[in-house]
């Protein structure tokens, strides 16, 4: 099937579909209508149909969506049908919290190592995954097939470390350091700012107060 160019808005909604479908699959649900999925996800049935029609439409009239098929296809679109090795740079509070979250592995994101400059962290392991010193980073990247790096180090250090990562083959940066990175076009950067969602929450609370 020829795949149409999918809009960024649709792509940004796919992880949520994937999550809901994964839950349905786990609960043993084989098929679901767009209206039932719409009730579950609190989006309109027409939005669901529009979104999923981007992929040629997995729904069949009167049958609904085959949960497993849809889950698998969305997984493929999101690149979750293969595994991705990743590392974490900065093994402080946030880096360790991410490393402790085992569920990334279930989606195929395999944490291979953490890196830090603090000698007190040398030899520490998190869920069996070692923290290495940053001076080992280049060699590690040469000898391991690492696709993604999470940056959870001080923002003043993020740019220089990102350059080392990219020069040594890392193709995706999951950037938690609050600084903009300007990297070659073939490197994908996803910036995360948890506080943005907190501010959105605060905004919505304020709106409620006004009602
Ligand atoms: P932290 O101070 O607990 O951890 C930072 C770690 O980075 C330390 O272990 C430190 O030794 C290490 N480090 C320093 N220079 C390094 C280098 N050149 N290479 C490798 N590691 C190095 O700080 P925390 O709370 O874990 O935050 C880490 C970063 O993430 C900060 O930049 C913070 O602003 C950011 N952050 C971002 C959030 C977001 O939503 N985007 C949320 C929370 C923190």
mmCIF file of C-alpha atoms and ligand atoms in Angstrom:
data_model
loop_
_atom_site.group_PDB
_atom_site.id
_atom_site.type_symbol
_atom_site.label_atom_id
_atom_site.label_comp_id
_atom_site.label_asym_id
_atom_site.label_seq_id
_atom_site.Cartn_x
_atom_site.Cartn_y
_atom_site.Cartn_z
ATOM 1 C CA UNK A 1 0.000 0.000 0.000
ATOM 2 C CA UNK A 2 1.385 3.395 -0.929
ATOM 3 C CA UNK A 3 1.591 5.566 2.128
ATOM 4 C CA UNK A 4 0.452 9.156 1.890
ATOM 5 C CA UNK A 5 2.432 11.928 3.510
ATOM 6 C CA UNK A 6 1.083 12.009 7.031
ATOM 7 C CA UNK A 7 0.679 15.379 8.711
ATOM 8 C CA UNK A 8 2.633 16.184 11.835
ATOM 9 C CA UNK A 9 -0.639 16.650 13.716
ATOM 10 C CA UNK A 10 -1.660 13.073 12.942
ATOM 11 C CA UNK A 11 1.786 11.725 13.818
ATOM 12 C CA UNK A 12 1.631 13.506 17.157
ATOM 13 C CA UNK A 13 -1.635 11.676 17.923
ATOM 14 C CA UNK A 14 -0.382 8.208 16.950
ATOM 15 C CA UNK A 15 1.400 7.392 20.215
ATOM 16 C CA UNK A 16 -1.876 7.929 22.034
ATOM 17 C CA UNK A 17 -3.746 5.580 19.651
ATOM 18 C CA UNK A 18 -0.942 3.093 20.084
ATOM 19 C CA UNK A 19 -1.237 3.259 23.867
ATOM 20 C CA UNK A 20 -5.008 2.794 23.899
ATOM 21 C CA UNK A 21 -4.868 -0.013 21.365
ATOM 22 C CA UNK A 22 -2.146 -1.701 23.411
ATOM 23 C CA UNK A 23 -4.428 -1.594 26.465
ATOM 24 C CA UNK A 24 -7.311 -3.034 24.440
ATOM 25 C CA UNK A 25 -5.085 -5.781 23.121
ATOM 26 C CA UNK A 26 -3.975 -6.642 26.628
ATOM 27 C CA UNK A 27 -7.610 -6.783 27.706
ATOM 28 C CA UNK A 28 -8.283 -9.304 24.921
ATOM 29 C CA UNK A 29 -10.415 -6.964 22.775
ATOM 30 C CA UNK A 30 -10.222 -8.078 19.135
ATOM 31 C CA UNK A 31 -12.120 -5.328 17.408
ATOM 32 C CA UNK A 32 -13.504 -1.914 18.173
ATOM 33 C CA UNK A 33 -15.739 0.531 16.331
ATOM 34 C CA UNK A 34 -14.630 4.099 15.788
ATOM 35 C CA UNK A 35 -17.475 5.256 18.040
ATOM 36 C CA UNK A 36 -16.388 3.007 20.930
ATOM 37 C CA UNK A 37 -12.769 4.055 20.478
ATOM 38 C CA UNK A 38 -13.954 7.640 20.377
ATOM 39 C CA UNK A 39 -15.761 7.278 23.725
ATOM 40 C CA UNK A 40 -12.699 5.701 25.282
ATOM 41 C CA UNK A 41 -10.275 8.279 23.975
ATOM 42 C CA UNK A 42 -12.519 11.338 24.264
ATOM 43 C CA UNK A 43 -12.022 12.365 20.658
ATOM 44 C CA UNK A 44 -14.705 12.454 17.997
ATOM 45 C CA UNK A 45 -15.340 9.343 15.916
ATOM 46 C CA UNK A 46 -14.838 11.427 12.792
ATOM 47 C CA UNK A 47 -11.391 12.512 13.994
ATOM 48 C CA UNK A 48 -10.490 8.868 14.538
ATOM 49 C CA UNK A 49 -11.740 7.892 11.080
ATOM 50 C CA UNK A 50 -9.909 10.799 9.491
ATOM 51 C CA UNK A 51 -6.679 10.023 11.327
ATOM 52 C CA UNK A 52 -6.718 6.333 10.611
ATOM 53 C CA UNK A 53 -7.787 6.771 6.995
ATOM 54 C CA UNK A 54 -4.383 8.297 6.414
ATOM 55 C CA UNK A 55 -3.052 4.796 6.277
ATOM 56 C CA UNK A 56 -5.563 3.569 3.758
ATOM 57 C CA UNK A 57 -8.205 2.968 6.464
ATOM 58 C CA UNK A 58 -7.972 -0.103 8.594
ATOM 59 C CA UNK A 59 -11.664 0.014 9.429
ATOM 60 C CA UNK A 60 -14.266 -2.095 7.735
ATOM 61 C CA UNK A 61 -17.888 -1.027 7.496
ATOM 62 C CA UNK A 62 -19.892 -2.745 10.215
ATOM 63 C CA UNK A 63 -16.843 -4.524 11.612
ATOM 64 C CA UNK A 64 -14.823 -1.754 13.188
ATOM 65 C CA UNK A 65 -11.099 -1.816 13.599
ATOM 66 C CA UNK A 66 -9.098 -4.947 14.091
ATOM 67 C CA UNK A 67 -7.215 -3.970 17.234
ATOM 68 C CA UNK A 68 -4.166 -6.135 16.695
ATOM 69 C CA UNK A 69 -3.770 -5.139 13.052
ATOM 70 C CA UNK A 70 -4.166 -1.446 13.806
ATOM 71 C CA UNK A 71 -1.774 -1.682 16.754
ATOM 72 C CA UNK A 72 0.812 -3.438 14.585
ATOM 73 C CA UNK A 73 0.454 -1.006 11.690
ATOM 74 C CA UNK A 74 0.688 2.087 13.892
ATOM 75 C CA UNK A 75 3.665 0.475 15.607
ATOM 76 C CA UNK A 76 5.349 0.101 12.210
ATOM 77 C CA UNK A 77 4.663 3.717 11.315
ATOM 78 C CA UNK A 78 6.187 4.768 14.641
ATOM 79 C CA UNK A 79 9.215 2.560 14.014
ATOM 80 C CA UNK A 80 8.361 0.301 16.938
ATOM 81 C CA UNK A 81 8.603 -2.889 14.912
ATOM 82 C CA UNK A 82 12.326 -2.923 15.571
ATOM 83 C CA UNK A 83 14.444 -2.084 18.581
ATOM 84 C CA UNK A 84 16.415 1.123 19.139
ATOM 85 C CA UNK A 85 19.507 1.236 21.325
ATOM 86 C CA UNK A 86 19.831 4.334 23.436
ATOM 87 C CA UNK A 87 22.069 5.907 26.057
ATOM 88 C CA UNK A 88 21.541 8.576 28.694
ATOM 89 C CA UNK A 89 24.012 11.412 29.166
ATOM 90 C CA UNK A 90 23.824 12.786 32.697
ATOM 91 C CA UNK A 91 23.078 10.195 35.370
ATOM 92 C CA UNK A 92 21.606 12.593 37.905
ATOM 93 C CA UNK A 93 18.037 12.721 39.175
ATOM 94 C CA UNK A 94 16.328 12.774 35.814
ATOM 95 C CA UNK A 95 18.758 10.462 34.024
ATOM 96 C CA UNK A 96 18.391 7.852 36.749
ATOM 97 C CA UNK A 97 14.616 8.243 36.818
ATOM 98 C CA UNK A 98 14.474 7.547 33.073
ATOM 99 C CA UNK A 99 16.855 4.615 33.474
ATOM 100 C CA UNK A 100 14.644 3.167 36.188
ATOM 101 C CA UNK A 101 11.616 3.189 33.932
ATOM 102 C CA UNK A 102 11.611 -0.301 32.474
ATOM 103 C CA UNK A 103 8.649 0.253 30.158
ATOM 104 C CA UNK A 104 10.746 1.889 27.442
ATOM 105 C CA UNK A 105 12.207 -1.541 26.826
ATOM 106 C CA UNK A 106 8.774 -2.983 26.215
ATOM 107 C CA UNK A 107 8.426 -0.536 23.314
ATOM 108 C CA UNK A 108 11.811 -1.591 21.969
ATOM 109 C CA UNK A 109 14.000 1.179 23.392
ATOM 110 C CA UNK A 110 16.994 -0.617 24.861
ATOM 111 C CA UNK A 111 19.078 1.364 27.322
ATOM 112 C CA UNK A 112 22.712 0.354 26.871
ATOM 113 C CA UNK A 113 24.523 2.710 29.242
ATOM 114 C CA UNK A 114 24.427 5.980 31.139
ATOM 115 C CA UNK A 115 27.290 8.481 31.080
ATOM 116 C CA UNK A 116 28.344 11.110 33.593
ATOM 117 C CA UNK A 117 31.375 13.126 34.672
ATOM 118 C CA UNK A 118 30.926 12.560 38.381
ATOM 119 C CA UNK A 119 33.528 9.958 39.485
ATOM 120 C CA UNK A 120 31.264 8.955 42.358
ATOM 121 C CA UNK A 121 28.887 7.465 39.816
ATOM 122 C CA UNK A 122 31.531 5.332 38.142
ATOM 123 C CA UNK A 123 30.644 1.668 38.486
ATOM 124 C CA UNK A 124 27.106 2.393 39.696
ATOM 125 C CA UNK A 125 24.450 0.360 37.930
ATOM 126 C CA UNK A 126 20.772 1.080 37.479
ATOM 127 C CA UNK A 127 18.656 -2.004 36.827
ATOM 128 C CA UNK A 128 21.938 -3.642 35.929
ATOM 129 C CA UNK A 129 22.832 -0.944 33.390
ATOM 130 C CA UNK A 130 26.208 0.672 34.088
ATOM 131 C CA UNK A 131 27.072 4.351 34.449
ATOM 132 C CA UNK A 132 30.279 5.057 32.528
ATOM 133 C CA UNK A 133 32.456 8.132 32.520
ATOM 134 C CA UNK A 134 32.021 10.546 29.628
ATOM 135 C CA UNK A 135 35.640 10.094 28.511
ATOM 136 C CA UNK A 136 34.640 6.568 27.438
ATOM 137 C CA UNK A 137 31.782 7.894 25.310
ATOM 138 C CA UNK A 138 33.510 8.052 21.919
ATOM 139 C CA UNK A 139 34.896 4.533 22.177
ATOM 140 C CA UNK A 140 31.564 3.246 23.393
ATOM 141 C CA UNK A 141 29.782 4.784 20.415
ATOM 142 C CA UNK A 142 32.315 3.293 18.021
ATOM 143 C CA UNK A 143 31.801 -0.190 19.417
ATOM 144 C CA UNK A 144 28.045 -0.138 19.997
ATOM 145 C CA UNK A 145 25.217 0.559 17.655
ATOM 146 C CA UNK A 146 23.603 3.479 19.456
ATOM 147 C CA UNK A 147 20.831 5.310 17.642
ATOM 148 C CA UNK A 148 19.410 7.613 20.319
ATOM 149 C CA UNK A 149 20.837 9.637 23.212
ATOM 150 C CA UNK A 150 18.833 11.267 25.982
ATOM 151 C CA UNK A 151 20.397 14.480 27.260
ATOM 152 C CA UNK A 152 19.776 14.895 30.976
ATOM 153 C CA UNK A 153 22.828 16.951 31.847
ATOM 154 C CA UNK A 154 23.215 20.665 32.637
ATOM 155 C CA UNK A 155 22.222 22.799 29.679
ATOM 156 C CA UNK A 156 25.632 24.492 29.592
ATOM 157 C CA UNK A 157 27.134 21.141 28.596
ATOM 158 C CA UNK A 158 24.429 19.930 26.245
ATOM 159 C CA UNK A 159 25.683 21.508 23.020
ATOM 160 C CA UNK A 160 29.245 20.172 23.194
ATOM 161 C CA UNK A 161 28.071 16.696 24.177
ATOM 162 C CA UNK A 162 25.463 16.668 21.392
ATOM 163 C CA UNK A 163 28.224 17.420 18.865
ATOM 164 C CA UNK A 164 30.282 14.455 20.103
ATOM 165 C CA UNK A 165 27.234 12.212 19.885
ATOM 166 C CA UNK A 166 26.396 13.261 16.353
ATOM 167 C CA UNK A 167 30.017 13.047 15.168
ATOM 168 C CA UNK A 168 29.990 9.469 16.373
ATOM 169 C CA UNK A 169 26.850 8.325 14.646
ATOM 170 C CA UNK A 170 23.942 9.105 16.975
ATOM 171 C CA UNK A 171 20.903 9.942 14.862
ATOM 172 C CA UNK A 172 18.294 10.941 17.422
ATOM 173 C CA UNK A 173 18.533 13.247 20.423
ATOM 174 C CA UNK A 174 15.924 13.186 23.167
ATOM 175 C CA UNK A 175 16.748 16.558 24.621
ATOM 176 C CA UNK A 176 15.692 17.347 28.173
ATOM 177 C CA UNK A 177 18.307 20.079 28.660
ATOM 178 C CA UNK A 178 16.607 23.400 28.176
ATOM 179 C CA UNK A 179 18.714 24.581 25.293
ATOM 180 C CA UNK A 180 18.260 24.598 21.539
ATOM 181 C CA UNK A 181 20.609 22.382 19.607
ATOM 182 C CA UNK A 182 21.556 23.163 16.047
ATOM 183 C CA UNK A 183 22.547 19.873 14.508
ATOM 184 C CA UNK A 184 22.796 18.510 10.964
ATOM 185 C CA UNK A 185 19.495 17.980 9.155
ATOM 186 C CA UNK A 186 19.689 14.200 9.281
ATOM 187 C CA UNK A 187 19.718 14.255 13.086
ATOM 188 C CA UNK A 188 16.286 14.171 14.681
ATOM 189 C CA UNK A 189 15.854 16.154 17.875
ATOM 190 C CA UNK A 190 12.870 15.871 20.174
ATOM 191 C CA UNK A 191 12.858 18.522 22.890
ATOM 192 C CA UNK A 192 11.033 17.715 26.108
ATOM 193 C CA UNK A 193 9.946 20.366 28.574
ATOM 194 C CA UNK A 194 7.861 18.851 31.349
ATOM 195 C CA UNK A 195 7.218 22.302 32.727
ATOM 196 C CA UNK A 196 5.334 23.227 29.532
ATOM 197 C CA UNK A 197 2.646 20.718 30.406
ATOM 198 C CA UNK A 198 2.581 21.993 33.976
ATOM 199 C CA UNK A 199 2.049 25.533 32.686
ATOM 200 C CA UNK A 200 -0.756 24.259 30.463
ATOM 201 C CA UNK A 201 -2.281 22.641 33.527
ATOM 202 C CA UNK A 202 -1.976 25.903 35.425
ATOM 203 C CA UNK A 203 -3.608 27.788 32.543
ATOM 204 C CA UNK A 204 -6.531 25.379 32.481
ATOM 205 C CA UNK A 205 -6.940 25.674 36.251
ATOM 206 C CA UNK A 206 -7.053 29.452 35.932
ATOM 207 C CA UNK A 207 -9.660 29.197 33.177
ATOM 208 C CA UNK A 208 -11.800 27.007 35.448
ATOM 209 C CA UNK A 209 -11.569 29.557 38.239
ATOM 210 C CA UNK A 210 -12.949 32.158 35.853
ATOM 211 C CA UNK A 211 -15.967 30.046 34.860
HETATM 212 P P1 LIG B 1 21.248 16.567 38.264
HETATM 213 O O1 LIG B 1 22.176 17.635 38.721
HETATM 214 O O2 LIG B 1 20.655 15.649 39.267
HETATM 215 O O3 LIG B 1 21.974 15.669 37.141
HETATM 216 C C1 LIG B 1 22.804 16.170 36.154
HETATM 217 C C2 LIG B 1 23.921 15.166 35.946
HETATM 218 O O4 LIG B 1 24.672 15.560 34.806
HETATM 219 C C3 LIG B 1 24.893 15.100 37.127
HETATM 220 O O5 LIG B 1 25.024 13.766 37.575
HETATM 221 C C4 LIG B 1 26.185 15.653 36.568
HETATM 222 O O6 LIG B 1 27.337 15.065 37.138
HETATM 223 C C5 LIG B 1 26.032 15.282 35.099
HETATM 224 N N1 LIG B 1 26.908 16.030 34.187
HETATM 225 C C6 LIG B 1 27.391 17.279 34.309
HETATM 226 N N2 LIG B 1 28.172 17.596 33.252
HETATM 227 C C7 LIG B 1 28.173 16.508 32.445
HETATM 228 C C8 LIG B 1 28.798 16.199 31.216
HETATM 229 N N3 LIG B 1 29.558 17.083 30.571
HETATM 230 N N4 LIG B 1 28.587 14.983 30.685
HETATM 231 C C9 LIG B 1 27.812 14.077 31.313
HETATM 232 N N5 LIG B 1 27.190 14.305 32.477
HETATM 233 C C10 LIG B 1 27.370 15.508 33.044
HETATM 234 O O7 LIG B 1 20.109 17.325 37.463
HETATM 235 P P2 LIG B 1 18.668 16.761 37.007
HETATM 236 O O8 LIG B 1 17.657 17.224 37.944
HETATM 237 O O9 LIG B 1 18.784 15.316 36.724
HETATM 238 O O10 LIG B 1 18.472 17.562 35.644
HETATM 239 C C11 LIG B 1 19.282 17.268 34.534
HETATM 240 C C12 LIG B 1 18.977 18.203 33.377
HETATM 241 O O11 LIG B 1 17.659 18.016 32.926
HETATM 242 C C13 LIG B 1 19.092 19.686 33.732
HETATM 243 O O12 LIG B 1 19.599 20.356 32.602
HETATM 244 C C14 LIG B 1 17.653 20.088 33.999
HETATM 245 O O13 LIG B 1 17.429 21.449 33.763
HETATM 246 C C15 LIG B 1 16.945 19.232 32.994
HETATM 247 N N6 LIG B 1 15.569 18.919 33.329
HETATM 248 C C16 LIG B 1 14.687 18.991 32.306
HETATM 249 C C17 LIG B 1 13.387 18.646 32.485
HETATM 250 C C18 LIG B 1 12.489 18.728 31.307
HETATM 251 O O14 LIG B 1 11.303 18.565 31.419
HETATM 252 N N7 LIG B 1 13.019 18.993 30.155
HETATM 253 C C19 LIG B 1 12.856 18.212 33.774
HETATM 254 C C20 LIG B 1 13.890 18.114 34.795
HETATM 255 C C21 LIG B 1 15.197 18.475 34.557
#
